[in-house]
PDB file of C-alpha atoms in Angstrom:
ATOM      1  CA  MET A   1      17.156 -65.703 -20.826  1.00 52.00           C
ATOM      2  CA  LEU A   2      19.795 -63.449 -22.359  1.00 56.00           C
ATOM      3  CA  PRO A   3      23.369 -64.632 -22.658  1.00 63.00           C
ATOM      4  CA  PRO A   4      25.809 -62.917 -20.248  1.00 62.00           C
ATOM      5  CA  SER A   5      27.365 -60.926 -23.086  1.00 59.00           C
ATOM      6  CA  CYS A   6      24.018 -59.140 -23.614  1.00 59.00           C
ATOM      7  CA  LEU A   7      23.526 -58.180 -19.986  1.00 58.00           C
ATOM      8  CA  PRO A   8      24.712 -54.746 -18.896  1.00 57.00           C
ATOM      9  CA  ARG A   9      27.986 -54.773 -16.970  1.00 63.00           C
ATOM     10  CA  TRP A  10      26.864 -51.981 -14.699  1.00 61.00           C
ATOM     11  CA  THR A  11      23.591 -50.644 -13.533  1.00 59.00           C
ATOM     12  CA  PRO A  12      23.060 -46.915 -13.417  1.00 60.00           C
ATOM     13  CA  LYS A  13      22.853 -45.484  -9.930  1.00 63.00           C
ATOM     14  CA  PRO A  14      19.722 -43.530  -9.126  1.00 60.00           C
ATOM     15  CA  LYS A  15      20.279 -39.805  -9.088  1.00 61.00           C
ATOM     16  CA  ARG A  16      20.704 -38.405  -5.646  1.00 60.00           C
ATOM     17  CA  THR A  17      18.591 -35.455  -4.842  1.00 58.00           C
ATOM     18  CA  GLN A  18      20.449 -32.470  -3.575  1.00 56.00           C
ATOM     19  CA  TRP A  19      20.331 -32.418   0.195  1.00 57.00           C
ATOM     20  CA  ARG A  20      19.658 -29.175   1.922  1.00 58.00           C
ATOM     21  CA  ARG A  21      21.383 -28.878   5.212  1.00 60.00           C
ATOM     22  CA  LYS A  22      19.116 -27.713   7.989  1.00 62.00           C
ATOM     23  CA  ARG A  23      20.641 -25.169  10.263  1.00 65.00           C
ATOM     24  CA  TYR A  24      19.706 -24.781  13.880  1.00 58.00           C
ATOM     25  CA  ASP A  25      17.666 -21.661  14.411  1.00 64.00           C
ATOM     26  CA  PRO A  26      17.359 -20.827  18.109  1.00 63.00           C
ATOM     27  CA  SER A  27      14.486 -18.444  17.443  1.00 63.00           C
ATOM     28  CA  THR A  28      12.246 -21.407  16.590  1.00 72.00           C
ATOM     29  CA  GLU A  29      12.574 -22.806  20.118  1.00 83.00           C
ATOM     30  CA  PRO A  30      10.342 -21.401  22.847  1.00 89.00           C
ATOM     31  CA  LEU A  31      12.069 -18.976  25.185  1.00 90.00           C
ATOM     32  CA  HIS A  32      11.965 -19.956  28.861  1.00 92.00           C
ATOM     33  CA  ILE A  33      11.981 -17.016  31.236  1.00 93.00           C
ATOM     34  CA  SER A  34      11.500 -16.814  34.967  1.00 93.00           C
ATOM     35  CA  GLU A  35       8.617 -14.971  36.555  1.00 92.00           C
ATOM     36  CA  GLY A  36      11.057 -12.482  38.105  1.00 92.00           C
ATOM     37  CA  ASP A  37      12.836 -11.736  34.813  1.00 93.00           C
ATOM     38  CA  LEU A  38       9.643 -11.139  32.837  1.00 92.00           C
ATOM     39  CA  PRO A  39       8.928  -7.608  34.128  1.00 92.00           C
ATOM     40  CA  LYS A  40      12.572  -6.638  33.568  1.00 93.00           C
ATOM     41  CA  ASP A  41      12.481  -7.602  29.890  1.00 89.00           C
ATOM     42  CA  VAL A  42       8.865  -7.211  28.718  1.00 92.00           C
ATOM     43  CA  ARG A  43       9.847  -5.279  25.581  1.00 93.00           C
ATOM     44  CA  SER A  44      12.099  -8.032  24.164  1.00 91.00           C
ATOM     45  CA  VAL A  45       9.573 -10.722  25.165  1.00 92.00           C
ATOM     46  CA  LEU A  46       6.816  -8.937  23.237  1.00 92.00           C
ATOM     47  CA  LYS A  47       9.149  -8.406  20.283  1.00 91.00           C
ATOM     48  CA  ARG A  48       9.843 -12.140  20.178  1.00 90.00           C
ATOM     49  CA  VAL A  49       6.129 -12.948  20.365  1.00 90.00           C
ATOM     50  CA  GLU A  50       5.326 -10.427  17.603  1.00 88.00           C
ATOM     51  CA  THR A  51       7.772 -12.215  15.292  1.00 86.00           C
ATOM     52  CA  GLY A  52       6.017 -15.537  15.872  1.00 85.00           C
ATOM     53  CA  GLY A  53       7.990 -16.853  18.833  1.00 88.00           C
ATOM     54  CA  GLU A  54       6.666 -18.432  21.974  1.00 92.00           C
ATOM     55  CA  VAL A  55       7.652 -17.561  25.548  1.00 93.00           C
ATOM     56  CA  ILE A  56       7.168 -19.859  28.525  1.00 94.00           C
ATOM     57  CA  VAL A  57       7.054 -18.131  31.914  1.00 95.00           C
ATOM     58  CA  GLU A  58       8.308 -20.312  34.752  1.00 95.00           C
ATOM     59  CA  ARG A  59       8.082 -20.172  38.523  1.00 94.00           C
ATOM     60  CA  ASP A  60      10.593 -22.382  40.345  1.00 93.00           C
ATOM     61  CA  ALA A  61      11.477 -24.082  37.020  1.00 89.00           C
ATOM     62  CA  ARG A  62       7.833 -25.075  36.447  1.00 93.00           C
ATOM     63  CA  PRO A  63       5.853 -23.534  33.578  1.00 93.00           C
ATOM     64  CA  VAL A  64       2.992 -21.330  34.689  1.00 95.00           C
ATOM     65  CA  ALA A  65       2.131 -19.442  31.479  1.00 94.00           C
ATOM     66  CA  VAL A  66       2.721 -19.534  27.757  1.00 94.00           C
ATOM     67  CA  ILE A  67       2.771 -16.322  25.727  1.00 93.00           C
ATOM     68  CA  ARG A  68       2.217 -16.815  21.995  1.00 91.00           C
ATOM     69  CA  PRO A  69       1.105 -14.585  19.136  1.00 89.00           C
ATOM     70  CA  ALA A  70      -2.577 -13.751  18.910  1.00 87.00           C
ATOM     71  CA  GLU A  71      -4.513 -15.089  15.947  1.00 84.00           C
ATOM     72  CA  PRO A  72      -4.907 -12.459  13.232  1.00 79.00           C
ATOM     73  CA  VAL A  73      -8.365 -10.978  12.942  1.00 78.00           C
ATOM     74  CA  PRO A  74      -9.693 -11.437   9.399  1.00 82.00           C
ATOM     75  CA  ARG A  75     -10.964  -8.309   7.690  1.00 82.00           C
ATOM     76  CA  LYS A  76     -14.023  -7.988   5.522  1.00 84.00           C
ATOM     77  CA  ILE A  77     -13.524  -6.717   1.992  1.00 77.00           C
ATOM     78  CA  SER A  78     -15.500  -3.611   2.869  1.00 81.00           C
ATOM     79  CA  GLU A  79     -12.986  -2.854   5.646  1.00 85.00           C
ATOM     80  CA  CYS A  80     -10.087  -3.328   3.214  1.00 80.00           C
ATOM     81  CA  ILE A  81     -11.703  -0.945   0.756  1.00 79.00           C
ATOM     82  CA  ALA A  82     -12.192   1.604   3.530  1.00 84.00           C
ATOM     83  CA  LEU A  83      -8.428   1.483   4.205  1.00 86.00           C
ATOM     84  CA  LEU A  84      -7.581   2.502   0.633  1.00 84.00           C
ATOM     85  CA  PRO A  85      -6.332   6.069   0.194  1.00 86.00           C
ATOM     86  CA  ALA A  86      -8.849   8.549  -1.200  1.00 85.00           C
ATOM     87  CA  ASP A  87      -6.869   8.985  -4.431  1.00 87.00           C
ATOM     88  CA  SER A  88      -6.614   5.221  -5.093  1.00 84.00           C
ATOM     89  CA  THR A  89      -7.582   3.982  -8.560  1.00 82.00           C
ATOM     90  CA  ALA A  90      -8.412   0.475  -7.335  1.00 77.00           C
ATOM     91  CA  THR A  91     -11.814  -0.795  -8.418  1.00 75.00           C
ATOM     92  CA  ILE A  92     -13.713  -3.998  -7.817  1.00 72.00           C
ATOM     93  CA  ASP A  93     -15.786  -5.212 -10.729  1.00 79.00           C
ATOM     94  CA  PRO A  94     -19.109  -7.055 -10.267  1.00 78.00           C
ATOM     95  CA  ASP A  95     -17.469 -10.456 -10.919  1.00 85.00           C
ATOM     96  CA  PHE A  96     -14.783  -9.994  -8.266  1.00 80.00           C
ATOM     97  CA  ALA A  97     -16.338 -12.504  -5.837  1.00 79.00           C
ATOM     98  CA  LYS A  98     -16.594 -15.116  -8.612  1.00 86.00           C
ATOM     99  CA  ASP A  99     -12.930 -14.573  -9.504  1.00 85.00           C
ATOM    100  CA  VAL A 100     -11.870 -15.033  -5.882  1.00 82.00           C
ATOM    101  CA  ASP A 101     -13.952 -18.214  -5.549  1.00 85.00           C
ATOM    102  CA  ALA A 102     -12.447 -19.583  -8.778  1.00 88.00           C
ATOM    103  CA  ALA A 103      -8.915 -18.875  -7.546  1.00 84.00           C
ATOM    104  CA  ILE A 104      -9.595 -20.622  -4.242  1.00 83.00           C
ATOM    105  CA  ALA A 105     -11.212 -23.614  -5.966  1.00 85.00           C
ATOM    106  CA  ALA A 106      -8.204 -23.962  -8.283  1.00 85.00           C
ATOM    107  CA  HIS A 107      -5.863 -24.438  -5.287  1.00 79.00           C
ATOM    108  CA  ARG A 108      -7.706 -26.815  -2.994  1.00 75.00           C
ATOM    109  CA  GLU A 109      -4.861 -29.311  -2.648  1.00 74.00           C
ATOM    110  CA  PRO A 110      -3.796 -29.820   0.976  1.00 70.00           C
ATOM    111  CA  LEU A 111      -0.532 -28.299   2.082  1.00 69.00           C
ATOM    112  CA  GLU A 112       1.812 -31.174   2.797  1.00 72.00           C
ATOM    113  CA  PRO A 113       5.393 -29.946   2.785  1.00 69.00           C
ATOM    114  CA  PRO A 114       8.088 -32.468   1.882  1.00 69.00           C
ATOM    115  CA  ALA A 115       9.662 -34.362   4.766  1.00 71.00           C
ATOM    116  CA  TRP A 116      13.029 -32.682   4.257  1.00 69.00           C
ATOM    117  CA  ASP A 117      11.727 -29.141   4.847  1.00 52.00           C
TER     118      ASP A 117
END
């Protein structure tokens, strides 16, 4: 055992990570709207749903429907190419599919965001 004169008089404190303060964002909460108010405000309801929000329609304070964004429809590469302008210089080489597969394989780790996000 070391004599007391050789022991450190203080121990370094672990570095604190910088805390990010979460702010309340009301747009992340579902919007509750009555059945009677829905037809009066359809445009703003659809705008909220288009931006990723969720709307719960209620009758007598009980939920009867949930409106949420539709799942995006994936496009085939041939459809994407068809959308290119006629004067586009974009080309797809014969190894394009291999390059895409290699890029996907290189990033197979699961998405697990940190607890503080």
